[in-house]
Amino acid sequence: MREKAAGRLAAAIPVVLALLLAGWGVVGCDGGSGAGSNGSSSGAPGGGASGGSVIEGAERVLRIPMSTDGPNSLDPVRGSTVYENRAASMVYETLLDYEYLIRPPRLRPLLLQEMPKVSADGLTYSFKLKKGVRFQDDPCFPNGKGRELKTDDVFYSWKRMADNDNQPKSWWLLKNTIEGFDDYRDTQNKAAAFDYAVPVKGFQKLSDQEFKVVLSESVHRFVWTLSMFQTAIVPREAVEHYGERFGRHPVGTGPFTMAEKDWTPQGMTFKK
């Protein structure tokens, strides 16, 4: 589906991105189904771009010079830069996305069946996940087959933003927002081990596809936060299987995958 420090280099780095044409103008692989990718994302239609050679049936590559050392991690909770956003958004997806061609911009469902329903007092948001959305095939899953996205994945991914051991740069997005979440964060970070099984009052699971989030106060920005890549949904199996390598071995529901070997000092190569 779509988009949304070490030392500085003296010169621009040519970053190699084998990507499908996305909203930020990057060209990628052809439209065939890729090995190892089992995501439900439709992606954007492929096409040419200035500086990239287009050959029918072949992988298309666009080299983009960037005056930076590029992304430092593809773990969403550790991301904070535009480069991490662009790279992570190729592999991961959020609950909501932008209607980029509408002015003013508005939100649309991405991993959801429909826009969340909001209670009259603005405190309770009701969500329905799209059925059939699957994580990409990866060795972290039994038999290497990606499984279906569930409510527990949403709560787990957001709880990771509260775990200081993850070195999150994104807690501010949900701070003082969800009922009981701040207390949960404080308690778990003081404990001997961070317990993801402990419930958060504002996280209410109704089924594997439906859940509610209760806010501590009516905060309109909350729904916009759900389109930011730091709130993207990740599978617990991948986080636990790869450990510190997870930031270089992303596993999500998006249209592209990236193997660890394809992230080199010269660039990153994503495949579909």
PDB file of C-alpha atoms in Angstrom:
ATOM      1  CA  MET A   1       0.000   0.000   0.000  1.00  0.00           C
ATOM      2  CA  ARG A   2       1.699   3.585   0.469  1.00  0.00           C
ATOM      3  CA  GLU A   3       3.768   6.426   1.796  1.00  0.00           C
ATOM      4  CA  LYS A   4       3.651   8.497   4.281  1.00  0.00           C
ATOM      5  CA  ALA A   5      22.555  10.316  13.801  1.00  0.00           C
ATOM      6  CA  ALA A   6      25.891   9.006  12.968  1.00  0.00           C
ATOM      7  CA  GLY A   7      28.203  11.384  11.149  1.00  0.00           C
ATOM      8  CA  ARG A   8      27.202  13.723   8.359  1.00  0.00           C
ATOM      9  CA  LEU A   9      28.742  13.015   4.991  1.00  0.00           C
ATOM     10  CA  ALA A  10      30.719  15.650   3.214  1.00  0.00           C
ATOM     11  CA  ALA A  11      29.004  14.939  -0.075  1.00  0.00           C
ATOM     12  CA  ALA A  12      25.570  13.778  -1.158  1.00  0.00           C
ATOM     13  CA  ILE A  13      24.909  10.051  -1.022  1.00  0.00           C
ATOM     14  CA  PRO A  14      23.321   8.388  -4.040  1.00  0.00           C
ATOM     15  CA  VAL A  15      20.592   6.283  -2.481  1.00  0.00           C
ATOM     16  CA  VAL A  16      19.368   3.440  -4.682  1.00  0.00           C
ATOM     17  CA  LEU A  17      15.667   2.771  -4.182  1.00  0.00           C
ATOM     18  CA  ALA A  18      14.018   0.024  -6.206  1.00  0.00           C
ATOM     19  CA  LEU A  19      10.498   1.286  -5.585  1.00  0.00           C
ATOM     20  CA  LEU A  20       7.091   1.474  -7.183  1.00  0.00           C
ATOM     21  CA  LEU A  21       6.039   4.967  -8.254  1.00  0.00           C
ATOM     22  CA  ALA A  22       4.925   6.548  -4.998  1.00  0.00           C
ATOM     23  CA  GLY A  23       3.506   9.885  -4.014  1.00  0.00           C
ATOM     24  CA  TRP A  24       6.994  11.348  -3.597  1.00  0.00           C
ATOM     25  CA  GLY A  25       8.096  10.490  -7.114  1.00  0.00           C
ATOM     26  CA  VAL A  26      10.108   7.262  -6.800  1.00  0.00           C
ATOM     27  CA  VAL A  27      10.103   4.527  -9.425  1.00  0.00           C
ATOM     28  CA  GLY A  28      10.239   0.839  -8.546  1.00  0.00           C
ATOM     29  CA  CYS A  29       9.828  -2.750  -9.656  1.00  0.00           C
ATOM     30  CA  ASP A  30       7.324  -3.929 -12.214  1.00  0.00           C
ATOM     31  CA  GLY A  31       3.805  -4.770 -11.146  1.00  0.00           C
ATOM     32  CA  GLY A  32       4.255  -8.524 -10.786  1.00  0.00           C
ATOM     33  CA  SER A  33       3.791 -10.183  -7.426  1.00  0.00           C
ATOM     34  CA  GLY A  34       7.065 -10.347  -5.561  1.00  0.00           C
ATOM     35  CA  ALA A  35       8.446 -13.297  -3.650  1.00  0.00           C
ATOM     36  CA  GLY A  36       8.160 -12.884   0.061  1.00  0.00           C
ATOM     37  CA  SER A  37       5.625 -10.039  -0.072  1.00  0.00           C
ATOM     38  CA  ASN A  38       2.173 -11.027   1.050  1.00  0.00           C
ATOM     39  CA  GLY A  39       0.855  -7.598   1.941  1.00  0.00           C
ATOM     40  CA  SER A  40      -2.546  -6.399   0.842  1.00  0.00           C
ATOM     41  CA  SER A  41      -1.379  -3.018  -0.378  1.00  0.00           C
ATOM     42  CA  SER A  42      -2.458  -1.954  -3.828  1.00  0.00           C
ATOM     43  CA  GLY A  43       0.433   0.494  -4.200  1.00  0.00           C
ATOM     44  CA  ALA A  44       0.482   3.208  -6.831  1.00  0.00           C
ATOM     45  CA  PRO A  45       0.575   2.471 -10.549  1.00  0.00           C
ATOM     46  CA  GLY A  46       4.073   2.113 -11.940  1.00  0.00           C
ATOM     47  CA  GLY A  47       5.551   4.620 -14.314  1.00  0.00           C
ATOM     48  CA  GLY A  48       8.629   6.467 -15.436  1.00  0.00           C
ATOM     49  CA  ALA A  49      10.401   9.303 -13.694  1.00  0.00           C
ATOM     50  CA  SER A  50      13.071  11.727 -14.651  1.00  0.00           C
ATOM     51  CA  GLY A  51      16.475  10.148 -14.197  1.00  0.00           C
ATOM     52  CA  GLY A  52      15.211   6.542 -14.118  1.00  0.00           C
ATOM     53  CA  SER A  53      15.385   4.132 -17.040  1.00  0.00           C
ATOM     54  CA  VAL A  54      12.155   2.228 -17.757  1.00  0.00           C
ATOM     55  CA  ILE A  55      12.436  -1.196 -19.359  1.00  0.00           C
ATOM     56  CA  GLU A  56       9.324  -3.315 -19.828  1.00  0.00           C
ATOM     57  CA  GLY A  57       9.367  -6.335 -17.527  1.00  0.00           C
ATOM     58  CA  ALA A  58      12.583  -5.285 -15.779  1.00  0.00           C
ATOM     59  CA  GLU A  59      13.329  -3.740 -12.430  1.00  0.00           C
ATOM     60  CA  ARG A  60      13.414   0.051 -12.564  1.00  0.00           C
ATOM     61  CA  VAL A  61      15.774   2.020 -10.361  1.00  0.00           C
ATOM     62  CA  LEU A  62      15.962   5.699  -9.522  1.00  0.00           C
ATOM     63  CA  ARG A  63      19.110   7.076  -7.859  1.00  0.00           C
ATOM     64  CA  ILE A  64      18.382  10.012  -5.583  1.00  0.00           C
ATOM     65  CA  PRO A  65      21.234  12.133  -4.176  1.00  0.00           C
ATOM     66  CA  MET A  66      20.532  13.267  -0.609  1.00  0.00           C
ATOM     67  CA  SER A  67      22.733  15.508   1.501  1.00  0.00           C
ATOM     68  CA  THR A  68      22.408  13.272   4.540  1.00  0.00           C
ATOM     69  CA  ASP A  69      23.529   9.931   5.879  1.00  0.00           C
ATOM     70  CA  GLY A  70      20.019   8.643   5.108  1.00  0.00           C
ATOM     71  CA  PRO A  71      17.726   6.609   7.386  1.00  0.00           C
ATOM     72  CA  ASN A  72      19.253   5.283  10.597  1.00  0.00           C
ATOM     73  CA  SER A  73      16.546   2.725  11.351  1.00  0.00           C
ATOM     74  CA  LEU A  74      13.397   1.358   9.728  1.00  0.00           C
ATOM     75  CA  ASP A  75      11.850   0.622  13.119  1.00  0.00           C
ATOM     76  CA  PRO A  76       8.873   3.028  13.100  1.00  0.00           C
ATOM     77  CA  VAL A  77       9.166   3.964  16.782  1.00  0.00           C
ATOM     78  CA  ARG A  78      12.784   5.043  16.255  1.00  0.00           C
ATOM     79  CA  GLY A  79      12.030   7.131  13.203  1.00  0.00           C
ATOM     80  CA  SER A  80      11.948  10.921  13.155  1.00  0.00           C
ATOM     81  CA  THR A  81      13.321  12.144   9.817  1.00  0.00           C
ATOM     82  CA  VAL A  82      11.781  12.532   6.377  1.00  0.00           C
ATOM     83  CA  TYR A  83      14.178   9.872   5.050  1.00  0.00           C
ATOM     84  CA  GLU A  84      13.065   7.342   7.656  1.00  0.00           C
ATOM     85  CA  ASN A  85       9.476   8.243   6.829  1.00  0.00           C
ATOM     86  CA  ARG A  86       9.962   7.647   3.123  1.00  0.00           C
ATOM     87  CA  ALA A  87      11.806   4.372   3.568  1.00  0.00           C
ATOM     88  CA  ALA A  88       9.631   2.928   6.350  1.00  0.00           C
ATOM     89  CA  SER A  89       6.446   3.820   4.473  1.00  0.00           C
ATOM     90  CA  MET A  90       7.424   1.445   1.694  1.00  0.00           C
ATOM     91  CA  VAL A  91       7.234  -1.532   4.080  1.00  0.00           C
ATOM     92  CA  TYR A  92       4.825  -0.452   6.812  1.00  0.00           C
ATOM     93  CA  GLU A  93       1.321   0.944   6.846  1.00  0.00           C
ATOM     94  CA  THR A  94      -0.731   3.043   9.244  1.00  0.00           C
ATOM     95  CA  LEU A  95      -4.415   2.909  10.084  1.00  0.00           C
ATOM     96  CA  LEU A  96      -5.062   6.102   8.129  1.00  0.00           C
ATOM     97  CA  ASP A  97      -3.500   7.887   5.178  1.00  0.00           C
ATOM     98  CA  TYR A  98      -3.911  11.220   3.404  1.00  0.00           C
ATOM     99  CA  GLU A  99      -5.998  12.104   0.370  1.00  0.00           C
ATOM    100  CA  TYR A 100      -3.032  13.937  -1.085  1.00  0.00           C
ATOM    101  CA  LEU A 101      -4.816  15.398  -4.112  1.00  0.00           C
ATOM    102  CA  ILE A 102      -7.564  16.988  -2.041  1.00  0.00           C
ATOM    103  CA  ARG A 103      -7.202  20.561  -0.753  1.00  0.00           C
ATOM    104  CA  PRO A 104      -7.257  20.967   2.123  1.00  0.00           C
ATOM    105  CA  PRO A 105      -5.810  17.467   2.675  1.00  0.00           C
ATOM    106  CA  ARG A 106      -8.084  14.985   4.398  1.00  0.00           C
ATOM    107  CA  LEU A 107      -7.692  11.528   5.868  1.00  0.00           C
ATOM    108  CA  ARG A 108      -8.802   8.212   4.389  1.00  0.00           C
ATOM    109  CA  PRO A 109      -8.765   4.601   5.672  1.00  0.00           C
ATOM    110  CA  LEU A 110      -5.653   2.568   4.924  1.00  0.00           C
ATOM    111  CA  LEU A 111      -5.636  -0.477   7.212  1.00  0.00           C
ATOM    112  CA  LEU A 112      -9.225   0.256   8.219  1.00  0.00           C
ATOM    113  CA  GLN A 113     -12.497  -0.661   6.534  1.00  0.00           C
ATOM    114  CA  GLU A 114     -13.800   2.857   7.126  1.00  0.00           C
ATOM    115  CA  MET A 115     -12.968   6.028   8.976  1.00  0.00           C
ATOM    116  CA  PRO A 116     -13.185   5.580  12.757  1.00  0.00           C
ATOM    117  CA  LYS A 117     -16.478   6.486  14.362  1.00  0.00           C
ATOM    118  CA  VAL A 118     -16.236   9.108  17.115  1.00  0.00           C
ATOM    119  CA  SER A 119     -18.555   9.400  20.109  1.00  0.00           C
ATOM    120  CA  ALA A 120     -20.506  12.598  20.684  1.00  0.00           C
ATOM    121  CA  ASP A 121     -18.145  13.684  23.465  1.00  0.00           C
ATOM    122  CA  GLY A 122     -15.099  13.133  21.241  1.00  0.00           C
ATOM    123  CA  LEU A 123     -13.514  10.662  23.663  1.00  0.00           C
ATOM    124  CA  THR A 124     -14.171   7.247  22.124  1.00  0.00           C
ATOM    125  CA  TYR A 125     -12.974   6.152  18.685  1.00  0.00           C
ATOM    126  CA  SER A 126     -14.293   2.903  17.178  1.00  0.00           C
ATOM    127  CA  PHE A 127     -12.170   1.085  14.590  1.00  0.00           C
ATOM    128  CA  LYS A 128     -12.697  -1.782  12.139  1.00  0.00           C
ATOM    129  CA  LEU A 129      -9.612  -3.321  10.540  1.00  0.00           C
ATOM    130  CA  LYS A 130      -9.746  -4.411   6.916  1.00  0.00           C
ATOM    131  CA  LYS A 131     -10.175  -8.142   6.598  1.00  0.00           C
ATOM    132  CA  GLY A 132      -7.577 -10.147   4.725  1.00  0.00           C
ATOM    133  CA  VAL A 133      -4.654  -7.776   5.318  1.00  0.00           C
ATOM    134  CA  ARG A 134      -1.573  -9.893   5.917  1.00  0.00           C
ATOM    135  CA  PHE A 135       1.971  -9.257   7.012  1.00  0.00           C
ATOM    136  CA  GLN A 136       4.624  -9.993   4.424  1.00  0.00           C
ATOM    137  CA  ASP A 137       6.015 -13.505   4.239  1.00  0.00           C
ATOM    138  CA  ASP A 138       9.099 -13.732   6.446  1.00  0.00           C
ATOM    139  CA  PRO A 139      11.079 -16.402   8.349  1.00  0.00           C
ATOM    140  CA  CYS A 140       9.849 -14.916  11.644  1.00  0.00           C
ATOM    141  CA  PHE A 141       6.453 -16.548  11.024  1.00  0.00           C
ATOM    142  CA  PRO A 142       5.659 -20.284  11.160  1.00  0.00           C
ATOM    143  CA  ASN A 143       6.524 -21.814   7.779  1.00  0.00           C
ATOM    144  CA  GLY A 144       7.584 -18.343   6.643  1.00  0.00           C
ATOM    145  CA  LYS A 145       4.007 -17.312   5.801  1.00  0.00           C
ATOM    146  CA  GLY A 146       2.765 -13.903   6.889  1.00  0.00           C
ATOM    147  CA  ARG A 147      -0.396 -13.948   9.001  1.00  0.00           C
ATOM    148  CA  GLU A 148      -3.454 -11.713   9.104  1.00  0.00           C
ATOM    149  CA  LEU A 149      -3.360  -8.327  10.818  1.00  0.00           C
ATOM    150  CA  LYS A 150      -5.253  -8.243  14.132  1.00  0.00           C
ATOM    151  CA  THR A 151      -6.283  -5.824  16.863  1.00  0.00           C
ATOM    152  CA  ASP A 152      -3.504  -7.101  19.131  1.00  0.00           C
ATOM    153  CA  ASP A 153      -0.941  -5.929  16.564  1.00  0.00           C
ATOM    154  CA  VAL A 154      -2.249  -2.366  16.793  1.00  0.00           C
ATOM    155  CA  PHE A 155      -2.069  -2.266  20.590  1.00  0.00           C
ATOM    156  CA  TYR A 156       1.358  -3.944  20.606  1.00  0.00           C
ATOM    157  CA  SER A 157       2.774  -1.494  18.059  1.00  0.00           C
ATOM    158  CA  TRP A 158       1.568   1.527  20.021  1.00  0.00           C
ATOM    159  CA  LYS A 159       2.805   0.094  23.325  1.00  0.00           C
ATOM    160  CA  ARG A 160       6.266  -0.143  21.769  1.00  0.00           C
ATOM    161  CA  MET A 161       6.238   3.666  21.612  1.00  0.00           C
ATOM    162  CA  ALA A 162       6.015   3.680  25.422  1.00  0.00           C
ATOM    163  CA  ASP A 163       8.864   1.201  26.042  1.00  0.00           C
ATOM    164  CA  ASN A 164      12.084   3.102  26.746  1.00  0.00           C
ATOM    165  CA  ASP A 165      14.160   0.041  25.824  1.00  0.00           C
ATOM    166  CA  ASN A 166      13.069   0.610  22.223  1.00  0.00           C
ATOM    167  CA  GLN A 167      14.672   4.068  22.262  1.00  0.00           C
ATOM    168  CA  PRO A 168      11.463   5.589  20.900  1.00  0.00           C
ATOM    169  CA  LYS A 169      11.492   9.055  19.383  1.00  0.00           C
ATOM    170  CA  SER A 170       7.732   9.173  19.024  1.00  0.00           C
ATOM    171  CA  TRP A 171       6.164   8.967  22.489  1.00  0.00           C
ATOM    172  CA  TRP A 172       5.209  12.645  22.248  1.00  0.00           C
ATOM    173  CA  LEU A 173       2.623  11.692  19.619  1.00  0.00           C
ATOM    174  CA  LEU A 174       0.503   9.802  22.160  1.00  0.00           C
ATOM    175  CA  LYS A 175       1.574  11.470  25.396  1.00  0.00           C
ATOM    176  CA  ASN A 176      -1.348  12.717  27.522  1.00  0.00           C
ATOM    177  CA  THR A 177      -3.781  11.397  24.937  1.00  0.00           C
ATOM    178  CA  ILE A 178      -5.106   7.876  25.686  1.00  0.00           C
ATOM    179  CA  GLU A 179      -6.764   6.985  28.983  1.00  0.00           C
ATOM    180  CA  GLY A 180      -4.338   5.124  31.245  1.00  0.00           C
ATOM    181  CA  PHE A 181      -1.529   5.012  28.694  1.00  0.00           C
ATOM    182  CA  ASP A 182       0.790   7.431  30.485  1.00  0.00           C
ATOM    183  CA  ASP A 183       0.381   5.546  33.776  1.00  0.00           C
ATOM    184  CA  TYR A 184       1.062   2.279  31.955  1.00  0.00           C
ATOM    185  CA  ARG A 185       4.246   3.734  30.475  1.00  0.00           C
ATOM    186  CA  ASP A 186       5.512   5.017  33.819  1.00  0.00           C
ATOM    187  CA  THR A 187       4.771   1.756  35.640  1.00  0.00           C
ATOM    188  CA  GLN A 188       6.235  -0.568  33.026  1.00  0.00           C
ATOM    189  CA  ASN A 189       9.441   1.401  32.550  1.00  0.00           C
ATOM    190  CA  LYS A 190      10.062   1.187  36.304  1.00  0.00           C
ATOM    191  CA  ALA A 191       9.422  -2.587  36.361  1.00  0.00           C
ATOM    192  CA  ALA A 192      12.094  -5.255  35.984  1.00  0.00           C
ATOM    193  CA  ALA A 193      10.730  -6.015  32.507  1.00  0.00           C
ATOM    194  CA  PHE A 194       8.286  -4.163  30.287  1.00  0.00           C
ATOM    195  CA  ASP A 195       5.083  -6.249  30.171  1.00  0.00           C
ATOM    196  CA  TYR A 196       3.123  -5.828  26.946  1.00  0.00           C
ATOM    197  CA  ALA A 197       0.359  -8.086  28.275  1.00  0.00           C
ATOM    198  CA  VAL A 198      -0.712  -5.583  30.936  1.00  0.00           C
ATOM    199  CA  PRO A 199      -3.891  -3.876  29.698  1.00  0.00           C
ATOM    200  CA  VAL A 200      -4.252  -0.166  29.047  1.00  0.00           C
ATOM    201  CA  LYS A 201      -7.636   1.214  30.102  1.00  0.00           C
ATOM    202  CA  GLY A 202      -8.046   3.171  26.878  1.00  0.00           C
ATOM    203  CA  PHE A 203      -7.331   0.153  24.641  1.00  0.00           C
ATOM    204  CA  GLN A 204     -10.542  -1.864  24.331  1.00  0.00           C
ATOM    205  CA  LYS A 205     -10.489  -4.988  22.158  1.00  0.00           C
ATOM    206  CA  LEU A 206     -13.867  -6.065  20.785  1.00  0.00           C
ATOM    207  CA  SER A 207     -12.616  -8.741  18.362  1.00  0.00           C
ATOM    208  CA  ASP A 208      -9.619  -9.527  16.167  1.00  0.00           C
ATOM    209  CA  GLN A 209     -10.866  -6.891  13.702  1.00  0.00           C
ATOM    210  CA  GLU A 210     -12.644  -4.365  15.925  1.00  0.00           C
ATOM    211  CA  PHE A 211     -11.489  -2.200  18.825  1.00  0.00           C
ATOM    212  CA  LYS A 212     -12.045   1.081  20.606  1.00  0.00           C
ATOM    213  CA  VAL A 213      -9.635   3.714  21.872  1.00  0.00           C
ATOM    214  CA  VAL A 214     -10.758   5.963  24.728  1.00  0.00           C
ATOM    215  CA  LEU A 215      -9.003   9.309  25.092  1.00  0.00           C
ATOM    216  CA  SER A 216      -8.248  11.045  28.365  1.00  0.00           C
ATOM    217  CA  GLU A 217      -9.693  14.218  26.853  1.00  0.00           C
ATOM    218  CA  SER A 218     -11.087  15.197  23.480  1.00  0.00           C
ATOM    219  CA  VAL A 219      -8.038  15.732  21.252  1.00  0.00           C
ATOM    220  CA  HIS A 220      -8.748  16.356  17.579  1.00  0.00           C
ATOM    221  CA  ARG A 221      -5.127  15.778  16.550  1.00  0.00           C
ATOM    222  CA  PHE A 222      -5.357  12.123  17.661  1.00  0.00           C
ATOM    223  CA  VAL A 223      -6.929  10.962  14.417  1.00  0.00           C
ATOM    224  CA  TRP A 224      -4.266  12.787  12.375  1.00  0.00           C
ATOM    225  CA  THR A 225      -1.556  11.084  14.427  1.00  0.00           C
ATOM    226  CA  LEU A 226      -2.761   7.737  13.083  1.00  0.00           C
ATOM    227  CA  SER A 227      -1.468   8.655   9.624  1.00  0.00           C
ATOM    228  CA  MET A 228       2.096   9.239  10.858  1.00  0.00           C
ATOM    229  CA  PHE A 229       4.618   6.499  10.094  1.00  0.00           C
ATOM    230  CA  GLN A 230       5.703   6.223  13.732  1.00  0.00           C
ATOM    231  CA  THR A 231       2.276   4.687  14.493  1.00  0.00           C
ATOM    232  CA  ALA A 232       2.642   2.051  11.759  1.00  0.00           C
ATOM    233  CA  ILE A 233       1.687  -1.509  12.669  1.00  0.00           C
ATOM    234  CA  VAL A 234       4.400  -4.133  13.160  1.00  0.00           C
ATOM    235  CA  PRO A 235       4.197  -7.856  14.021  1.00  0.00           C
ATOM    236  CA  ARG A 236       5.484  -8.929  17.413  1.00  0.00           C
ATOM    237  CA  GLU A 237       7.020 -12.051  15.864  1.00  0.00           C
ATOM    238  CA  ALA A 238       9.422  -9.953  13.777  1.00  0.00           C
ATOM    239  CA  VAL A 239      10.411  -7.667  16.655  1.00  0.00           C
ATOM    240  CA  GLU A 240      11.220 -10.609  18.922  1.00  0.00           C
ATOM    241  CA  HIS A 241      12.827 -12.733  16.201  1.00  0.00           C
ATOM    242  CA  TYR A 242      15.231 -10.075  14.927  1.00  0.00           C
ATOM    243  CA  GLY A 243      15.839  -8.085  18.112  1.00  0.00           C
ATOM    244  CA  GLU A 244      18.179  -5.167  17.425  1.00  0.00           C
ATOM    245  CA  ARG A 245      18.316  -6.222  13.767  1.00  0.00           C
ATOM    246  CA  PHE A 246      14.619  -5.410  13.396  1.00  0.00           C
ATOM    247  CA  GLY A 247      15.487  -1.849  12.418  1.00  0.00           C
ATOM    248  CA  ARG A 248      17.344  -3.245   9.399  1.00  0.00           C
ATOM    249  CA  HIS A 249      14.936  -6.104   8.686  1.00  0.00           C
ATOM    250  CA  PRO A 250      11.481  -4.504   8.474  1.00  0.00           C
ATOM    251  CA  VAL A 251       8.344  -6.651   8.242  1.00  0.00           C
ATOM    252  CA  GLY A 252       5.029  -4.946   7.617  1.00  0.00           C
ATOM    253  CA  THR A 253       1.849  -5.021   5.532  1.00  0.00           C
ATOM    254  CA  GLY A 254       3.059  -2.622   2.827  1.00  0.00           C
ATOM    255  CA  PRO A 255       3.796  -3.345  -0.843  1.00  0.00           C
ATOM    256  CA  PHE A 256       7.601  -3.632  -0.553  1.00  0.00           C
ATOM    257  CA  THR A 257      10.135  -5.706   1.344  1.00  0.00           C
ATOM    258  CA  MET A 258      13.782  -5.057   2.057  1.00  0.00           C
ATOM    259  CA  ALA A 259      16.351  -7.716   2.961  1.00  0.00           C
ATOM    260  CA  GLU A 260      19.151  -6.812   5.347  1.00  0.00           C
ATOM    261  CA  LYS A 261      21.710  -7.431   2.609  1.00  0.00           C
ATOM    262  CA  ASP A 262      19.986  -4.819   0.448  1.00  0.00           C
ATOM    263  CA  TRP A 263      20.808  -1.993   2.873  1.00  0.00           C
ATOM    264  CA  THR A 264      24.394  -1.050   2.117  1.00  0.00           C
ATOM    265  CA  PRO A 265      26.465   2.114   2.593  1.00  0.00           C
ATOM    266  CA  GLN A 266      25.613   2.956  -1.019  1.00  0.00           C
ATOM    267  CA  GLY A 267      21.854   2.745  -0.599  1.00  0.00           C
ATOM    268  CA  MET A 268      18.725   0.718   0.030  1.00  0.00           C
ATOM    269  CA  THR A 269      16.895  -1.548  -2.399  1.00  0.00           C
ATOM    270  CA  PHE A 270      13.229  -2.353  -1.878  1.00  0.00           C
ATOM    271  CA  LYS A 271      11.525  -5.098  -3.820  1.00  0.00           C
ATOM    272  CA  LYS A 272       7.979  -6.049  -4.640  1.00  0.00           C
TER     273      LYS A 272
END
